[in-house]
Tab-separated table of C-alpha atoms in Angstrom:
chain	number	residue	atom	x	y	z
E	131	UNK	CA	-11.221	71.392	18.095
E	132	UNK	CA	-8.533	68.685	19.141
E	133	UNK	CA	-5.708	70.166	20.797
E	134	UNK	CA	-2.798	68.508	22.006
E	135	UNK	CA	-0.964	70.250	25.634
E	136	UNK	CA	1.466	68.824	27.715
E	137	UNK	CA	2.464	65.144	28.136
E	138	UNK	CA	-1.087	63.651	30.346
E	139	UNK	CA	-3.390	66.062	29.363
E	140	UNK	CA	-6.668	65.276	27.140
E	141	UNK	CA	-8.991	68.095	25.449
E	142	UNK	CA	-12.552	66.844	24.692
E	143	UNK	CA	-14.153	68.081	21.399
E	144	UNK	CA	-15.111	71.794	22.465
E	145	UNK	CA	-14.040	71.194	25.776
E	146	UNK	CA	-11.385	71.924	28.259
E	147	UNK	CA	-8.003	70.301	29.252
E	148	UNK	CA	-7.637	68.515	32.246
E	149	UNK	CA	-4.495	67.312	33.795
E	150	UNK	CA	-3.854	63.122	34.377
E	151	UNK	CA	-3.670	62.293	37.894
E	152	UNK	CA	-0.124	61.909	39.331
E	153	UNK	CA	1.143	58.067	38.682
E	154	UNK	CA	4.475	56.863	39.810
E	155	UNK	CA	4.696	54.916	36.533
E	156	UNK	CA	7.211	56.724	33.489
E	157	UNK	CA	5.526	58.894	31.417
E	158	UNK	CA	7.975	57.714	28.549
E	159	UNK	CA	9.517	54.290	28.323
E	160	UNK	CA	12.610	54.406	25.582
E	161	UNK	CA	13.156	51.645	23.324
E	162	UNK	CA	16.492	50.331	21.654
E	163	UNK	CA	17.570	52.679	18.927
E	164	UNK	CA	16.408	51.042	15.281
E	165	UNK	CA	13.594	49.157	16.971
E	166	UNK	CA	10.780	50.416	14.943
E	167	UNK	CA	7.756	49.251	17.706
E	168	UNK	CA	4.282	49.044	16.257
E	169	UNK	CA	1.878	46.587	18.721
E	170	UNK	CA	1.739	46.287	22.465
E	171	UNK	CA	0.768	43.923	24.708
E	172	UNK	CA	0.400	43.984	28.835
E	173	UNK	CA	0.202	41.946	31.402
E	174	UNK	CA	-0.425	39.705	33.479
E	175	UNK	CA	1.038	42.604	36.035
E	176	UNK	CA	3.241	45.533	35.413
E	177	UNK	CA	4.645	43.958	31.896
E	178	UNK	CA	4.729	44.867	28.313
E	179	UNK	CA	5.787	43.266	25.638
E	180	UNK	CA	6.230	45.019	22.142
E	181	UNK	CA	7.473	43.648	19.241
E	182	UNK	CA	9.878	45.162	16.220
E	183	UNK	CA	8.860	45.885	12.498
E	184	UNK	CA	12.366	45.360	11.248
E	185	UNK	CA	13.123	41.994	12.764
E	186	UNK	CA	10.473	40.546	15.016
E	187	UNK	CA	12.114	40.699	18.202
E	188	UNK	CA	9.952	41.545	21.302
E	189	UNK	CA	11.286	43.429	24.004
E	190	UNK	CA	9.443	43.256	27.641
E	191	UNK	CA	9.911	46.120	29.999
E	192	UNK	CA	8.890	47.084	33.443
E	193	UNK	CA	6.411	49.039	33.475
E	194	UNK	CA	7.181	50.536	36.828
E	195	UNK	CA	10.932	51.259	36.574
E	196	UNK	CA	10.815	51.959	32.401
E	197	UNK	CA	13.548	49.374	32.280
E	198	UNK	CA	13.654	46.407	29.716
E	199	UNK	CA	15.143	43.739	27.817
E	200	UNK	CA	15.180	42.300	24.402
E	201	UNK	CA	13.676	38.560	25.438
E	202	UNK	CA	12.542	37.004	22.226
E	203	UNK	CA	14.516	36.884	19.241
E	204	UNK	CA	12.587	37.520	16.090
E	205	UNK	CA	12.419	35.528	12.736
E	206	UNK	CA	13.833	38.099	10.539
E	207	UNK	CA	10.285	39.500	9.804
E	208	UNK	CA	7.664	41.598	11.713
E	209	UNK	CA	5.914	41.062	15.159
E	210	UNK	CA	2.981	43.697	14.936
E	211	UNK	CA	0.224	43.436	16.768
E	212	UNK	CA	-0.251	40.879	19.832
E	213	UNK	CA	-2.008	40.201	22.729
E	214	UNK	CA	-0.743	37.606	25.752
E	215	UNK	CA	-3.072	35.377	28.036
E	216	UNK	CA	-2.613	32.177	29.892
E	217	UNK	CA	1.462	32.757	29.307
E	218	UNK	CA	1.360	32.995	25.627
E	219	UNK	CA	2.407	35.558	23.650
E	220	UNK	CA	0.160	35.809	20.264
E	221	UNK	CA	1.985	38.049	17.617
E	222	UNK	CA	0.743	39.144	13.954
E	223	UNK	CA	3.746	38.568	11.484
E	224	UNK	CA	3.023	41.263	9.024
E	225	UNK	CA	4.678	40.723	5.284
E	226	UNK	CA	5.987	37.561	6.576
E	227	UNK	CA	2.838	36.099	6.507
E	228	UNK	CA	2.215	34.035	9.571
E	229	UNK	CA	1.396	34.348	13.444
E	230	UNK	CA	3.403	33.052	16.575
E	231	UNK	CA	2.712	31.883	19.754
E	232	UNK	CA	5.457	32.411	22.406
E	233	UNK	CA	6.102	31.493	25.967
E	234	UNK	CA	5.740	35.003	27.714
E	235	UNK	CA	8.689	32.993	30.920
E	236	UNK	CA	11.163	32.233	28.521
E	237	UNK	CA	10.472	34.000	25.181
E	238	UNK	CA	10.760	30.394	23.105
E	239	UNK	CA	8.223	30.119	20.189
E	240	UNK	CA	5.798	27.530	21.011
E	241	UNK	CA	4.169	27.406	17.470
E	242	UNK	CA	4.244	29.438	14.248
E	243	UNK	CA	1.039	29.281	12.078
E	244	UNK	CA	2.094	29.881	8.476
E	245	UNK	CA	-1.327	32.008	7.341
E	246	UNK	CA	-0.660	33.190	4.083
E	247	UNK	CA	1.715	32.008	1.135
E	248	UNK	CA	1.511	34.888	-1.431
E	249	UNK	CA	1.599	39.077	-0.574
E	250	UNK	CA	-0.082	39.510	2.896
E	251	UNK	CA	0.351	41.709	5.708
E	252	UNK	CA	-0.706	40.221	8.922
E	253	UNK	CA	-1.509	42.896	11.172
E	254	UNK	CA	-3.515	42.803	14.269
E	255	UNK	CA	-5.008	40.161	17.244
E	256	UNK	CA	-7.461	40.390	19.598
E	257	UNK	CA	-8.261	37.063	22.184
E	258	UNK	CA	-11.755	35.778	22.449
E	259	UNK	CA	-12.956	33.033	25.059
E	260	UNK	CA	-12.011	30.430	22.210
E	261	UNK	CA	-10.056	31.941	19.575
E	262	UNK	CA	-7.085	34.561	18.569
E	263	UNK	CA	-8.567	36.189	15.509
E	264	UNK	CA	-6.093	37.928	13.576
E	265	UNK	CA	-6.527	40.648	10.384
E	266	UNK	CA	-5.117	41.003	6.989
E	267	UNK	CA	-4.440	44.368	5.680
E	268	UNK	CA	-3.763	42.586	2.113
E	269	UNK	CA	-6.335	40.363	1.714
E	270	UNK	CA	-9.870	40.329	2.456
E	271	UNK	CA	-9.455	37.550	5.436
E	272	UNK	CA	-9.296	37.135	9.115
E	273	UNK	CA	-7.339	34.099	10.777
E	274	UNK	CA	-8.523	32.237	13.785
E	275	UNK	CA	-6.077	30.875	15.960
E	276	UNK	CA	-7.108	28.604	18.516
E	277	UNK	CA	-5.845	29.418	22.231
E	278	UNK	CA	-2.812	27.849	23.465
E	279	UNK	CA	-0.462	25.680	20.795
E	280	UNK	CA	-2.588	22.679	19.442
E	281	UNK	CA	-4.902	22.746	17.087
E	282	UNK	CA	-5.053	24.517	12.973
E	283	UNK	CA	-5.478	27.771	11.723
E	284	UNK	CA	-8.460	28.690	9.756
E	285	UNK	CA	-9.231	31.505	7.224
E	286	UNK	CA	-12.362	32.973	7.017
E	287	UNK	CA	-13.491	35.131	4.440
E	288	UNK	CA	-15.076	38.638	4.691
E	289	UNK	CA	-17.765	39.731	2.834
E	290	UNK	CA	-20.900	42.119	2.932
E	291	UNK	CA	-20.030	45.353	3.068
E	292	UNK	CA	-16.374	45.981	3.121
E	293	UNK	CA	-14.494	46.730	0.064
E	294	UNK	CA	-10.790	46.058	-0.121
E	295	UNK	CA	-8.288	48.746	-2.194
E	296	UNK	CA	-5.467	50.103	-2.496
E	297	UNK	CA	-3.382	50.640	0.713
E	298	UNK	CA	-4.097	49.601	4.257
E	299	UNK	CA	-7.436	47.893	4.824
E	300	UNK	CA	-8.355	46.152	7.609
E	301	UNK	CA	-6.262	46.471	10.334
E	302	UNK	CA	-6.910	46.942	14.111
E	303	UNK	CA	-9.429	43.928	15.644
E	304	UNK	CA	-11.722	44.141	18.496
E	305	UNK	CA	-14.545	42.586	19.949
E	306	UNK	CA	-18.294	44.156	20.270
E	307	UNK	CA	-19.223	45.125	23.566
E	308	UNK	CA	-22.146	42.285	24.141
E	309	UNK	CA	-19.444	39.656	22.450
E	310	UNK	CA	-21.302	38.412	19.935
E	311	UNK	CA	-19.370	40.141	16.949
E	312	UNK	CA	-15.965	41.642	15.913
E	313	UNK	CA	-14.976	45.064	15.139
E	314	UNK	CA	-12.276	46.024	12.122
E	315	UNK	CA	-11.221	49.599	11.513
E	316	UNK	CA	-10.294	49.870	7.719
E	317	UNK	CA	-7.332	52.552	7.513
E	318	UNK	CA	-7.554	53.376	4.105
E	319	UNK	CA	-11.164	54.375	3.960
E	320	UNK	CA	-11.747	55.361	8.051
E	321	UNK	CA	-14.478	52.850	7.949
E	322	UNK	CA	-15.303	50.640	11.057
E	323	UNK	CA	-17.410	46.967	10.456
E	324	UNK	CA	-18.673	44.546	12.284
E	325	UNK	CA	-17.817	41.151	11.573
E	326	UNK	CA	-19.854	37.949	12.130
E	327	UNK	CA	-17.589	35.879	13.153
E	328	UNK	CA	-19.381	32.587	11.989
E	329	UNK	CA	-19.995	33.914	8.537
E	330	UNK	CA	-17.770	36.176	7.854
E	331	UNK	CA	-20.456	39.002	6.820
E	332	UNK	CA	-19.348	42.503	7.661
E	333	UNK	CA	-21.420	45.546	8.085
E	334	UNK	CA	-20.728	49.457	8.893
E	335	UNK	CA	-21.289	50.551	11.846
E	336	UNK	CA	-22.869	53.810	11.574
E	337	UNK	CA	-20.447	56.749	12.590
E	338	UNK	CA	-22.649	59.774	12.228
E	339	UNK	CA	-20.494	61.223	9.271
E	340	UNK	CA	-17.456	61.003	11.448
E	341	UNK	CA	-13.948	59.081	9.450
E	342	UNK	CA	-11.600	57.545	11.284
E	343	UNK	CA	-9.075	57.382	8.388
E	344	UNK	CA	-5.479	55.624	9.391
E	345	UNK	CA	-7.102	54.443	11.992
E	346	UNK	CA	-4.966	51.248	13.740
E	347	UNK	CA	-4.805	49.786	17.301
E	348	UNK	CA	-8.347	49.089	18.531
E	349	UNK	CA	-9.183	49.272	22.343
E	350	UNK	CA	-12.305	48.730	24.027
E	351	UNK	CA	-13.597	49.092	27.889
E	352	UNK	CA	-16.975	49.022	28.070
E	353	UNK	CA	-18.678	50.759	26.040
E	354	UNK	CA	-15.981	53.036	24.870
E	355	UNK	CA	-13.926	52.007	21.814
E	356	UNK	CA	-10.504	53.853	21.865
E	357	UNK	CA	-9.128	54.103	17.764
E	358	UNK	CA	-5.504	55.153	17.170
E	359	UNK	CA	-5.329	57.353	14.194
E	360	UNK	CA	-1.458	56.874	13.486
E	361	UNK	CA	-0.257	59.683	11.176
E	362	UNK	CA	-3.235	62.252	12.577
E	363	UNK	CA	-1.837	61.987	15.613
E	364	UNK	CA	-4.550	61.532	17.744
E	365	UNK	CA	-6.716	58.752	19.672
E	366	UNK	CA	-10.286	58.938	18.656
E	367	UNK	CA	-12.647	58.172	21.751
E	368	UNK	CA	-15.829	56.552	20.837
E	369	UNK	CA	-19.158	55.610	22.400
E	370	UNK	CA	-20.527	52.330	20.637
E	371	UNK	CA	-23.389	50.523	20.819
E	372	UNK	CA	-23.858	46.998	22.460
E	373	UNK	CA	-24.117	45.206	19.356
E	374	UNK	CA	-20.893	47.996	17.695
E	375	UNK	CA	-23.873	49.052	14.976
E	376	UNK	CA	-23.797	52.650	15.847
E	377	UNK	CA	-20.916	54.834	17.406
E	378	UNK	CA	-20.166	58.527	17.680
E	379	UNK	CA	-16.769	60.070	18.836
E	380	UNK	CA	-16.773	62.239	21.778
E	381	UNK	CA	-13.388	63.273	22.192
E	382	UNK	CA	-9.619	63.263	20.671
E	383	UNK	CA	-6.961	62.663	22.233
E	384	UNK	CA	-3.562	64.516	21.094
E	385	UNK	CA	-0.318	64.953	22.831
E	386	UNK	CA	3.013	66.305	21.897
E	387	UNK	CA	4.714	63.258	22.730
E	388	UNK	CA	2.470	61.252	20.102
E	389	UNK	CA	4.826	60.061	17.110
E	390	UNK	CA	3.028	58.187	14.873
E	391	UNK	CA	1.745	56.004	17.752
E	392	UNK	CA	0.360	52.792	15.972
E	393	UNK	CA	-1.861	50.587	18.795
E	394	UNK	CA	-2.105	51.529	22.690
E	395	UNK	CA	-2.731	49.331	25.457
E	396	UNK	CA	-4.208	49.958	29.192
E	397	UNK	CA	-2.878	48.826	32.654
E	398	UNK	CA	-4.636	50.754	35.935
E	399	UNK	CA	-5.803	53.788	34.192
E	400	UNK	CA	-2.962	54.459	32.225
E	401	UNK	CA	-2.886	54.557	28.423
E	402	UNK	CA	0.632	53.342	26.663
E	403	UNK	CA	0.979	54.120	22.885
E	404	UNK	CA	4.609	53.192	21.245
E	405	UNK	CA	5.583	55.814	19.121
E	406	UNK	CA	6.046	54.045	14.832
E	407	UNK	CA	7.550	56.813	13.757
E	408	UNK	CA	6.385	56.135	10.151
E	409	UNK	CA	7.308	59.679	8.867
E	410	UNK	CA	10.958	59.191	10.021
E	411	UNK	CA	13.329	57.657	7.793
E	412	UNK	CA	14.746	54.248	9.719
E	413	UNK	CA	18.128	54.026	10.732
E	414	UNK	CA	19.918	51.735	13.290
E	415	UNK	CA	20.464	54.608	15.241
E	416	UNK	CA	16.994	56.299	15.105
E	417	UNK	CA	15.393	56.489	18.487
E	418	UNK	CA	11.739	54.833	19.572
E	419	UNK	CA	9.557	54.953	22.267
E	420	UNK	CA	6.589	54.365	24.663
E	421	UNK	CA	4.237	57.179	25.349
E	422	UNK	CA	2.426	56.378	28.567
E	423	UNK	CA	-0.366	59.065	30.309
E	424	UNK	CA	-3.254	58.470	33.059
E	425	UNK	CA	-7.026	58.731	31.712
């Protein structure tokens, strides 16, 4: 049984707690009122940038001090989720259909990519050694983005074994542990696939009965694939296999501070989960933040 203790502490299945190890980094990082965070992004350093449902700004803050700015003004629509290397920025632009690339030094968008023109939700990014691939909870696609700002976008289709319905499909994005293939978690259904990312052929990686239903942000180290189930509450820890064809959760994760907590992101053994807050009804003055713990 998953149960959640104080702020830092993690309960295996059947297990006992155990305290995180004592960090000088803030265990909660607040975020302007009305914000409405959903993905995360670190580095290079002590940095994170997150990015707003409501408008698409992204704010950076210090991960050391808790302290941050709003540096990039948004579009009008979402920045979800996003990942930064070489300077850039990449950002998913939910309902509004497209993804950005943005210069992490001054917060100026470098490029917009306009991915879809009819209903879409683009939701998630993970970086490759040649490509941003990015997801669509709407339609039965992923996006590659090549790395830096030149080049087109290109849609590829998914098929095999993944079904698209009603609600959230696929949604958080991460590679396989050997490389070779990409891993989608499909909220709606708690399904996890692997995608060929040449063909677009998707298959299920075998979970051992387990669901990992509103499942979202995607995190891997190793072999140990870290699932955010937002409105359970919890992280799901997983042990995968090389090729992401067979996994089994270990553990949950739950903590009192967890809101809704939509993606997470890692920086020296420290976990950092922004709070969505989906069950809350939004208002310019509703409050938002960063949970952050050691594992």
């Amino acid at each position: 049984m998953t149960v959640a203790l104080t702020l830092g502490l993690i309960v295996p299945l059947g297990g006992t707690a155990r305290a995180g190890t004592a960090s000088p980094y803030p265990d909660r990082i607040p975020l302007p009122d009305g914000f409405q965070p959903e993905g995360i992004a670190i580095g290079p350093g002590a940095v994170a940038y997150l990015g707003s449902r409501v408008d698409g700004r992204v704010y950076r803050v210090d991960l050391r001090t808790g302290k941050g700015r709003v540096f990039s003004e948004g579009p009008g629509t979402p920045s979800l989720g996003m990942k930064t290397a070489g300077g850039l920025l990449y950002v998913a632009g939910g309902a509004g259909g497209d993804a950005r690339v943005i210069d992490t030094r001054t917060g100026k968008v470098l490029k917009r990519y306009a991915l879809a023109t009819g209903p879409s939700f683009v939701n998630d990014v993970v970086l490759t050694g040649k490509a941003a691939w990015v997801t669509d909870s709407t339609n039965p696609v992923l996006y590659r983005l090549p790395l830096g700002t030149r080049g087109k976008a290109a849609t590829l289709p998914l098929k095999g074994e993944i079904a698209y319905g009603t609600g959230v499909n696929a949604n958080g994005i991460e590679r396989t542990p050997d490389g070779r293939s990409l891993l989608i978690v499909q909220s709606n259904t708690g399904r996890l696939f692997t995608v060929d990312p040449r063909t677009g052929d998707t298959k299920a990686v075998d979970l051992g009965g387990e669901s990992l239903v509103n499942g979202d942000g995607l995190l891997l180290k190793g072999d140990t694939l870290y699932v955010v189930q937002n409105r359970l509450n919890v992280v799901a820890v997983l042990k995968i296999s090389r090729d992401g064809s067979r996994a089994r959760v270990v553990e949950r994760i739950g903590d009192p501070g967890f809101d809704v907590p939509t993606t997470m992101a890692a920086f020296r053994g420290r976990f950092y989960l922004p709070n969505a807050r989906f069950t809350t009804p939004p208002a310019p003055e509703t409050p938002y933040d960063v949970v952050s713990f050691d594992r």
